[in-house]
PDB file of C-alpha atoms in Angstrom:
ATOM      1  CA  MET A   1    -194.692 -24.984 -70.329  1.00  0.00           C
ATOM      2  CA  GLU A   2    -191.761 -27.445 -70.606  1.00  0.00           C
ATOM      3  CA  ALA A   3    -190.036 -29.016 -67.819  1.00  0.00           C
ATOM      4  CA  VAL A   4    -190.984 -26.045 -65.311  1.00  0.00           C
ATOM      5  CA  ASP A   5    -189.672 -25.892 -61.939  1.00  0.00           C
ATOM      6  CA  LYS A   6    -190.531 -23.602 -59.094  1.00  0.00           C
ATOM      7  CA  HIS A   7    -189.192 -23.528 -55.567  1.00  0.00           C
ATOM      8  CA  PHE A   8    -190.281 -21.222 -52.482  1.00  0.00           C
ATOM      9  CA  GLY A   9    -187.107 -21.756 -50.240  1.00  0.00           C
ATOM     10  CA  HIS A  10    -187.053 -25.613 -49.595  1.00  0.00           C
ATOM     11  CA  LEU A  11    -190.473 -26.101 -50.882  1.00  0.00           C
ATOM     12  CA  HIS A  12    -190.539 -27.412 -54.431  1.00  0.00           C
ATOM     13  CA  VAL A  13    -193.852 -26.360 -55.673  1.00  0.00           C
ATOM     14  CA  LEU A  14    -193.649 -26.990 -59.241  1.00  0.00           C
ATOM     15  CA  ARG A  15    -191.957 -30.255 -60.466  1.00  0.00           C
ATOM     16  CA  GLN A  16    -191.033 -30.664 -64.008  1.00  0.00           C
ATOM     17  CA  VAL A  17    -194.467 -29.257 -65.343  1.00  0.00           C
ATOM     18  CA  ASN A  18    -195.414 -29.884 -69.082  1.00  0.00           C
ATOM     19  CA  LEU A  19    -198.457 -28.437 -70.166  1.00  0.00           C
ATOM     20  CA  THR A  20    -199.472 -27.051 -73.733  1.00  0.00           C
ATOM     21  CA  VAL A  21    -202.740 -25.064 -74.161  1.00  0.00           C
ATOM     22  CA  HIS A  22    -203.907 -24.789 -77.533  1.00  0.00           C
ATOM     23  CA  ARG A  23    -205.433 -21.353 -78.781  1.00  0.00           C
ATOM     24  CA  GLY A  24    -209.236 -21.345 -77.907  1.00  0.00           C
ATOM     25  CA  GLU A  25    -208.824 -24.110 -75.601  1.00  0.00           C
ATOM     26  CA  VAL A  26    -210.335 -24.112 -72.096  1.00  0.00           C
ATOM     27  CA  VAL A  27    -208.244 -25.690 -69.588  1.00  0.00           C
ATOM     28  CA  VAL A  28    -209.310 -26.035 -65.920  1.00  0.00           C
ATOM     29  CA  VAL A  29    -206.509 -26.804 -63.257  1.00  0.00           C
ATOM     30  CA  ILE A  30    -208.024 -28.452 -60.145  1.00  0.00           C
ATOM     31  CA  GLY A  31    -206.287 -30.438 -57.289  1.00  0.00           C
ATOM     32  CA  PRO A  32    -205.769 -30.078 -53.290  1.00  0.00           C
ATOM     33  CA  SER A  33    -204.579 -27.258 -51.688  1.00  0.00           C
ATOM     34  CA  GLY A  34    -201.048 -26.514 -52.097  1.00  0.00           C
ATOM     35  CA  SER A  35    -200.552 -28.542 -55.095  1.00  0.00           C
ATOM     36  CA  GLY A  36    -198.870 -25.918 -57.121  1.00  0.00           C
ATOM     37  CA  LYS A  37    -202.263 -24.734 -59.040  1.00  0.00           C
ATOM     38  CA  SER A  38    -202.124 -21.065 -58.415  1.00  0.00           C
ATOM     39  CA  THR A  39    -198.225 -20.903 -58.822  1.00  0.00           C
ATOM     40  CA  LEU A  40    -198.512 -22.599 -62.397  1.00  0.00           C
ATOM     41  CA  CYS A  41    -201.296 -19.795 -63.315  1.00  0.00           C
ATOM     42  CA  ARG A  42    -198.981 -17.115 -61.928  1.00  0.00           C
ATOM     43  CA  THR A  43    -195.802 -18.546 -63.837  1.00  0.00           C
ATOM     44  CA  VAL A  44    -197.636 -17.786 -67.174  1.00  0.00           C
ATOM     45  CA  ASN A  45    -197.308 -13.838 -66.783  1.00  0.00           C
ATOM     46  CA  ARG A  46    -194.341 -14.180 -64.853  1.00  0.00           C
ATOM     47  CA  LEU A  47    -195.967 -12.971 -61.525  1.00  0.00           C
ATOM     48  CA  GLU A  48    -193.821 -15.832 -60.477  1.00  0.00           C
ATOM     49  CA  THR A  49    -190.376 -16.404 -61.836  1.00  0.00           C
ATOM     50  CA  ILE A  50    -189.523 -20.014 -62.608  1.00  0.00           C
ATOM     51  CA  ASP A  51    -186.020 -21.727 -61.514  1.00  0.00           C
ATOM     52  CA  GLY A  52    -186.035 -24.028 -64.571  1.00  0.00           C
ATOM     53  CA  GLY A  53    -187.543 -25.066 -67.748  1.00  0.00           C
ATOM     54  CA  THR A  54    -189.222 -22.849 -70.200  1.00  0.00           C
ATOM     55  CA  ILE A  55    -192.617 -21.188 -70.913  1.00  0.00           C
ATOM     56  CA  THR A  56    -193.437 -19.865 -74.325  1.00  0.00           C
ATOM     57  CA  LEU A  57    -196.476 -17.840 -75.587  1.00  0.00           C
ATOM     58  CA  ASP A  58    -197.217 -18.050 -79.440  1.00  0.00           C
ATOM     59  CA  GLY A  59    -193.822 -19.547 -79.628  1.00  0.00           C
ATOM     60  CA  ARG A  60    -192.138 -17.067 -77.867  1.00  0.00           C
ATOM     61  CA  ALA A  61    -190.356 -17.187 -74.537  1.00  0.00           C
ATOM     62  CA  LEU A  62    -191.436 -15.110 -71.730  1.00  0.00           C
ATOM     63  CA  PRO A  63    -189.694 -12.086 -71.296  1.00  0.00           C
ATOM     64  CA  VAL A  64    -187.805 -11.514 -68.089  1.00  0.00           C
ATOM     65  CA  GLU A  65    -188.308  -7.807 -67.441  1.00  0.00           C
ATOM     66  CA  GLY A  66    -188.697  -4.219 -68.980  1.00  0.00           C
ATOM     67  CA  ARG A  67    -190.999  -3.290 -71.931  1.00  0.00           C
ATOM     68  CA  GLN A  68    -191.106  -6.749 -73.505  1.00  0.00           C
ATOM     69  CA  LEU A  69    -192.581  -8.065 -70.079  1.00  0.00           C
ATOM     70  CA  ALA A  70    -195.269  -5.282 -69.898  1.00  0.00           C
ATOM     71  CA  LYS A  71    -196.325  -6.021 -73.296  1.00  0.00           C
ATOM     72  CA  LEU A  72    -196.697  -9.720 -72.611  1.00  0.00           C
ATOM     73  CA  ARG A  73    -198.599  -8.703 -69.605  1.00  0.00           C
ATOM     74  CA  SER A  74    -201.206  -6.858 -71.715  1.00  0.00           C
ATOM     75  CA  GLU A  75    -201.730  -9.975 -73.714  1.00  0.00           C
ATOM     76  CA  VAL A  76    -202.418 -12.329 -70.654  1.00  0.00           C
ATOM     77  CA  GLY A  77    -205.318 -11.217 -68.965  1.00  0.00           C
ATOM     78  CA  MET A  78    -205.496 -12.245 -65.172  1.00  0.00           C
ATOM     79  CA  VAL A  79    -208.359 -12.494 -62.857  1.00  0.00           C
ATOM     80  CA  PHE A  80    -207.581 -13.208 -58.907  1.00  0.00           C
ATOM     81  CA  GLN A  81    -209.571 -14.429 -56.168  1.00  0.00           C
ATOM     82  CA  SER A  82    -209.192 -10.835 -54.544  1.00  0.00           C
ATOM     83  CA  PHE A  83    -210.587  -8.496 -57.239  1.00  0.00           C
ATOM     84  CA  ASN A  84    -207.700  -6.116 -57.213  1.00  0.00           C
ATOM     85  CA  LEU A  85    -209.605  -2.906 -58.662  1.00  0.00           C
ATOM     86  CA  PHE A  86    -208.501   0.384 -58.040  1.00  0.00           C
ATOM     87  CA  ALA A  87    -210.695   1.692 -54.925  1.00  0.00           C
ATOM     88  CA  HIS A  88    -210.212   5.359 -55.844  1.00  0.00           C
ATOM     89  CA  LYS A  89    -211.393   4.944 -59.538  1.00  0.00           C
ATOM     90  CA  THR A  90    -214.944   4.523 -60.780  1.00  0.00           C
ATOM     91  CA  VAL A  91    -215.800   1.106 -62.656  1.00  0.00           C
ATOM     92  CA  LEU A  92    -215.464   2.566 -65.954  1.00  0.00           C
ATOM     93  CA  GLN A  93    -212.046   4.046 -65.152  1.00  0.00           C
ATOM     94  CA  ASN A  94    -210.929   0.989 -63.955  1.00  0.00           C
ATOM     95  CA  VAL A  95    -211.792  -0.614 -67.216  1.00  0.00           C
ATOM     96  CA  THR A  96    -210.220   2.177 -69.439  1.00  0.00           C
ATOM     97  CA  LEU A  97    -207.082   2.772 -67.446  1.00  0.00           C
ATOM     98  CA  GLY A  98    -204.905  -0.144 -69.289  1.00  0.00           C
ATOM     99  CA  PRO A  99    -206.366   0.626 -72.863  1.00  0.00           C
ATOM    100  CA  VAL A 100    -205.650   4.213 -72.439  1.00  0.00           C
ATOM    101  CA  LYS A 101    -202.114   3.999 -70.445  1.00  0.00           C
ATOM    102  CA  VAL A 102    -200.737   0.827 -72.183  1.00  0.00           C
ATOM    103  CA  ARG A 103    -202.299   0.538 -75.490  1.00  0.00           C
ATOM    104  CA  GLY A 104    -202.341   4.402 -76.024  1.00  0.00           C
ATOM    105  CA  ARG A 105    -206.130   4.180 -77.165  1.00  0.00           C
ATOM    106  CA  SER A 106    -208.159   7.225 -77.177  1.00  0.00           C
ATOM    107  CA  ARG A 107    -210.410   7.941 -74.106  1.00  0.00           C
ATOM    108  CA  GLU A 108    -213.504   8.113 -76.112  1.00  0.00           C
ATOM    109  CA  ASP A 109    -212.549   4.780 -77.816  1.00  0.00           C
ATOM    110  CA  ALA A 110    -211.672   3.127 -74.486  1.00  0.00           C
ATOM    111  CA  GLU A 111    -214.869   4.241 -72.894  1.00  0.00           C
ATOM    112  CA  ARG A 112    -216.904   3.124 -75.816  1.00  0.00           C
ATOM    113  CA  GLN A 113    -215.365  -0.543 -75.639  1.00  0.00           C
ATOM    114  CA  ALA A 114    -215.410  -0.585 -71.795  1.00  0.00           C
ATOM    115  CA  ARG A 115    -219.185   0.237 -71.803  1.00  0.00           C
ATOM    116  CA  GLU A 116    -219.445  -2.559 -74.286  1.00  0.00           C
ATOM    117  CA  LEU A 117    -217.600  -4.911 -72.027  1.00  0.00           C
ATOM    118  CA  LEU A 118    -219.385  -3.931 -68.980  1.00  0.00           C
ATOM    119  CA  ASP A 119    -222.722  -4.591 -70.765  1.00  0.00           C
ATOM    120  CA  ARG A 120    -221.381  -8.248 -71.694  1.00  0.00           C
ATOM    121  CA  VAL A 121    -220.610  -8.972 -68.151  1.00  0.00           C
ATOM    122  CA  GLY A 122    -223.802  -7.866 -66.906  1.00  0.00           C
ATOM    123  CA  VAL A 123    -222.895  -4.510 -64.941  1.00  0.00           C
ATOM    124  CA  ALA A 124    -223.423  -1.844 -67.621  1.00  0.00           C
ATOM    125  CA  ASN A 125    -225.713   0.117 -64.915  1.00  0.00           C
ATOM    126  CA  GLN A 126    -222.501   0.171 -62.482  1.00  0.00           C
ATOM    127  CA  ALA A 127    -220.354   1.985 -64.648  1.00  0.00           C
ATOM    128  CA  ASP A 128    -220.032   5.317 -62.375  1.00  0.00           C
ATOM    129  CA  LYS A 129    -219.781   3.627 -59.242  1.00  0.00           C
ATOM    130  CA  TYR A 130    -216.956   2.735 -57.179  1.00  0.00           C
ATOM    131  CA  PRO A 131    -215.838  -0.782 -56.312  1.00  0.00           C
ATOM    132  CA  ALA A 132    -216.827  -0.445 -52.637  1.00  0.00           C
ATOM    133  CA  GLN A 133    -220.323   0.059 -53.854  1.00  0.00           C
ATOM    134  CA  LEU A 134    -220.482  -3.015 -55.604  1.00  0.00           C
ATOM    135  CA  SER A 135    -221.164  -6.750 -54.522  1.00  0.00           C
ATOM    136  CA  GLY A 136    -218.349  -9.347 -54.698  1.00  0.00           C
ATOM    137  CA  GLY A 137    -219.769 -10.869 -57.756  1.00  0.00           C
ATOM    138  CA  GLN A 138    -220.391  -7.385 -59.629  1.00  0.00           C
ATOM    139  CA  GLN A 139    -216.513  -6.669 -58.631  1.00  0.00           C
ATOM    140  CA  GLN A 140    -215.292  -9.823 -60.096  1.00  0.00           C
ATOM    141  CA  ARG A 141    -217.218  -9.098 -63.246  1.00  0.00           C
ATOM    142  CA  VAL A 142    -215.601  -5.816 -63.547  1.00  0.00           C
ATOM    143  CA  ALA A 143    -212.156  -7.383 -62.903  1.00  0.00           C
ATOM    144  CA  ILE A 144    -213.136  -9.814 -65.950  1.00  0.00           C
ATOM    145  CA  ALA A 145    -214.223  -6.869 -68.135  1.00  0.00           C
ATOM    146  CA  ARG A 146    -210.738  -4.965 -67.080  1.00  0.00           C
ATOM    147  CA  ALA A 147    -208.903  -8.039 -68.181  1.00  0.00           C
ATOM    148  CA  LEU A 148    -210.801  -8.303 -71.390  1.00  0.00           C
ATOM    149  CA  ALA A 149    -210.361  -4.648 -72.266  1.00  0.00           C
ATOM    150  CA  MET A 150    -206.605  -5.156 -73.065  1.00  0.00           C
ATOM    151  CA  GLU A 151    -207.993  -7.650 -75.570  1.00  0.00           C
ATOM    152  CA  PRO A 152    -205.620 -10.571 -74.424  1.00  0.00           C
ATOM    153  CA  LYS A 153    -204.513 -13.668 -76.099  1.00  0.00           C
ATOM    154  CA  VAL A 154    -205.148 -15.742 -73.102  1.00  0.00           C
ATOM    155  CA  MET A 155    -207.070 -15.060 -69.951  1.00  0.00           C
ATOM    156  CA  LEU A 156    -205.919 -16.912 -66.543  1.00  0.00           C
ATOM    157  CA  PHE A 157    -208.222 -17.091 -63.705  1.00  0.00           C
ATOM    158  CA  ASP A 158    -206.973 -17.928 -60.387  1.00  0.00           C
ATOM    159  CA  GLU A 159    -209.801 -19.186 -58.073  1.00  0.00           C
ATOM    160  CA  PRO A 160    -212.056 -16.204 -59.234  1.00  0.00           C
ATOM    161  CA  THR A 161    -214.951 -17.381 -57.115  1.00  0.00           C
ATOM    162  CA  SER A 162    -213.191 -18.471 -53.890  1.00  0.00           C
ATOM    163  CA  ALA A 163    -213.686 -15.316 -52.138  1.00  0.00           C
ATOM    164  CA  LEU A 164    -217.307 -14.872 -53.182  1.00  0.00           C
ATOM    165  CA  ASP A 165    -220.629 -16.024 -51.251  1.00  0.00           C
ATOM    166  CA  PRO A 166    -222.403 -18.866 -52.960  1.00  0.00           C
ATOM    167  CA  GLU A 167    -225.214 -16.937 -54.623  1.00  0.00           C
ATOM    168  CA  MET A 168    -222.684 -14.706 -56.416  1.00  0.00           C
ATOM    169  CA  ILE A 169    -220.449 -17.494 -57.691  1.00  0.00           C
ATOM    170  CA  ASN A 170    -222.858 -18.444 -60.526  1.00  0.00           C
ATOM    171  CA  GLU A 171    -223.075 -14.958 -61.888  1.00  0.00           C
ATOM    172  CA  VAL A 172    -219.316 -15.118 -62.426  1.00  0.00           C
ATOM    173  CA  LEU A 173    -219.072 -18.402 -63.741  1.00  0.00           C
ATOM    174  CA  GLU A 174    -221.962 -17.743 -66.355  1.00  0.00           C
ATOM    175  CA  VAL A 175    -219.558 -14.956 -67.561  1.00  0.00           C
ATOM    176  CA  MET A 176    -216.788 -17.278 -67.723  1.00  0.00           C
ATOM    177  CA  THR A 177    -218.763 -19.858 -69.352  1.00  0.00           C
ATOM    178  CA  GLY A 178    -219.870 -17.232 -72.069  1.00  0.00           C
ATOM    179  CA  LEU A 179    -216.180 -16.404 -72.581  1.00  0.00           C
ATOM    180  CA  ALA A 180    -215.282 -20.021 -72.969  1.00  0.00           C
ATOM    181  CA  GLN A 181    -218.195 -20.349 -75.773  1.00  0.00           C
ATOM    182  CA  GLU A 182    -216.759 -17.569 -77.518  1.00  0.00           C
ATOM    183  CA  GLY A 183    -213.534 -19.109 -77.975  1.00  0.00           C
ATOM    184  CA  MET A 184    -211.315 -17.446 -75.445  1.00  0.00           C
ATOM    185  CA  THR A 185    -208.048 -19.442 -74.428  1.00  0.00           C
ATOM    186  CA  MET A 186    -208.413 -19.840 -70.787  1.00  0.00           C
ATOM    187  CA  ILE A 187    -206.656 -21.410 -68.111  1.00  0.00           C
ATOM    188  CA  VAL A 188    -208.848 -21.583 -65.172  1.00  0.00           C
ATOM    189  CA  VAL A 189    -207.707 -22.548 -61.438  1.00  0.00           C
ATOM    190  CA  THR A 190    -211.138 -23.493 -59.644  1.00  0.00           C
ATOM    191  CA  HIS A 191    -212.741 -25.585 -57.035  1.00  0.00           C
ATOM    192  CA  GLU A 192    -215.973 -25.344 -59.204  1.00  0.00           C
ATOM    193  CA  MET A 193    -216.508 -28.913 -60.641  1.00  0.00           C
ATOM    194  CA  GLY A 194    -219.695 -28.024 -62.257  1.00  0.00           C
ATOM    195  CA  PHE A 195    -217.982 -25.212 -64.131  1.00  0.00           C
ATOM    196  CA  ALA A 196    -214.909 -27.847 -65.205  1.00  0.00           C
ATOM    197  CA  ARG A 197    -217.458 -30.181 -66.402  1.00  0.00           C
ATOM    198  CA  ARG A 198    -219.413 -27.731 -68.231  1.00  0.00           C
ATOM    199  CA  ALA A 199    -216.886 -25.407 -69.891  1.00  0.00           C
ATOM    200  CA  ALA A 200    -213.380 -27.217 -69.845  1.00  0.00           C
ATOM    201  CA  HIS A 201    -211.927 -28.899 -72.768  1.00  0.00           C
ATOM    202  CA  ARG A 202    -209.681 -30.365 -70.758  1.00  0.00           C
ATOM    203  CA  VAL A 203    -208.944 -31.158 -66.857  1.00  0.00           C
ATOM    204  CA  VAL A 204    -205.681 -30.894 -65.562  1.00  0.00           C
ATOM    205  CA  PHE A 205    -205.312 -32.532 -62.016  1.00  0.00           C
ATOM    206  CA  MET A 206    -202.343 -31.601 -59.898  1.00  0.00           C
ATOM    207  CA  ASP A 207    -200.787 -32.904 -56.970  1.00  0.00           C
ATOM    208  CA  GLY A 208    -197.556 -32.106 -55.055  1.00  0.00           C
ATOM    209  CA  GLY A 209    -196.232 -29.955 -57.772  1.00  0.00           C
ATOM    210  CA  ARG A 210    -197.029 -32.212 -60.626  1.00  0.00           C
ATOM    211  CA  ILE A 211    -199.441 -32.892 -63.177  1.00  0.00           C
ATOM    212  CA  VAL A 212    -200.746 -36.185 -62.218  1.00  0.00           C
ATOM    213  CA  GLU A 213    -203.274 -36.559 -64.618  1.00  0.00           C
ATOM    214  CA  GLU A 214    -205.203 -34.734 -67.751  1.00  0.00           C
ATOM    215  CA  ALA A 215    -208.356 -35.797 -69.606  1.00  0.00           C
ATOM    216  CA  ALA A 216    -211.397 -34.564 -71.049  1.00  0.00           C
ATOM    217  CA  PRO A 217    -213.906 -33.540 -68.369  1.00  0.00           C
ATOM    218  CA  GLU A 218    -216.449 -36.509 -69.027  1.00  0.00           C
ATOM    219  CA  GLU A 219    -213.834 -38.909 -68.764  1.00  0.00           C
ATOM    220  CA  PHE A 220    -211.935 -37.434 -65.868  1.00  0.00           C
ATOM    221  CA  PHE A 221    -215.013 -37.177 -63.659  1.00  0.00           C
ATOM    222  CA  SER A 222    -216.243 -40.561 -64.534  1.00  0.00           C
ATOM    223  CA  ASN A 223    -213.249 -42.532 -64.788  1.00  0.00           C
ATOM    224  CA  PRO A 224    -210.255 -40.953 -63.209  1.00  0.00           C
ATOM    225  CA  ARG A 225    -206.967 -43.171 -64.038  1.00  0.00           C
ATOM    226  CA  THR A 226    -204.992 -42.564 -60.876  1.00  0.00           C
ATOM    227  CA  ASP A 227    -205.587 -43.611 -57.268  1.00  0.00           C
ATOM    228  CA  ARG A 228    -204.920 -39.938 -56.399  1.00  0.00           C
ATOM    229  CA  ALA A 229    -207.463 -38.389 -58.496  1.00  0.00           C
ATOM    230  CA  ARG A 230    -209.931 -41.041 -57.513  1.00  0.00           C
ATOM    231  CA  ASP A 231    -209.464 -40.288 -53.734  1.00  0.00           C
ATOM    232  CA  PHE A 232    -209.402 -36.496 -54.398  1.00  0.00           C
ATOM    233  CA  LEU A 233    -212.935 -36.865 -56.438  1.00  0.00           C
ATOM    234  CA  SER A 234    -214.677 -39.091 -53.810  1.00  0.00           C
ATOM    235  CA  LYS A 235    -213.670 -36.449 -51.271  1.00  0.00           C
ATOM    236  CA  ILE A 236    -215.022 -33.313 -53.089  1.00  0.00           C
ATOM    237  CA  LEU A 237    -217.970 -34.874 -55.108  1.00  0.00           C
ATOM    238  CA  THR A 238    -219.699 -36.480 -52.001  1.00  0.00           C
ATOM    239  CA  HIS A 239    -220.359 -33.124 -50.460  1.00  0.00           C
TER     240      HIS A 239
END
């Protein structure tokens, strides 16, 4: 991302944002509500358009629309706070839909891969159920498997645990930590500081639409350089 600007009406939500994420790197984006974290995440696969600056993936500018945009979206997996699963399709159908329809894979091939992924995220025994029959934590793990089924170059997580009950949060974070250890390129917007400490290569702190500070987790949490980051951490780490 280079000099990325974004407005919603009069609200300036991203202000000259510069950010580079390297292959295999896990970048965790934190900051107060309204600081632009989710918008930053959503611009990377053009769920939000930008008003200025450039975003490139693998050296290519993000396409604006049409086939090229669909291809980009298949290369950028996204997991939201609401699980966005298709309610009328089984877990297995949810995970195979993209590979069959977008990637043109055979149903047998897609199902074999889907079962492997469901096993990897710990919900293999839920394959024939519908989303409503699953807990929130299980649904979110299915959503991760569905994104992985497209074999993305990068995974975006936009507050993936914020809609979950506390006891379900860890089961999702464990899956994400596993992905990080396997070398998946990830941008994660989250309030889970434990995950940031454990899995991030870099923590990016946003406030008022800007990146205020970025550092390795141990450095950021033990010795933040800016008053704004110190103030934010003092509020959240005392609870």
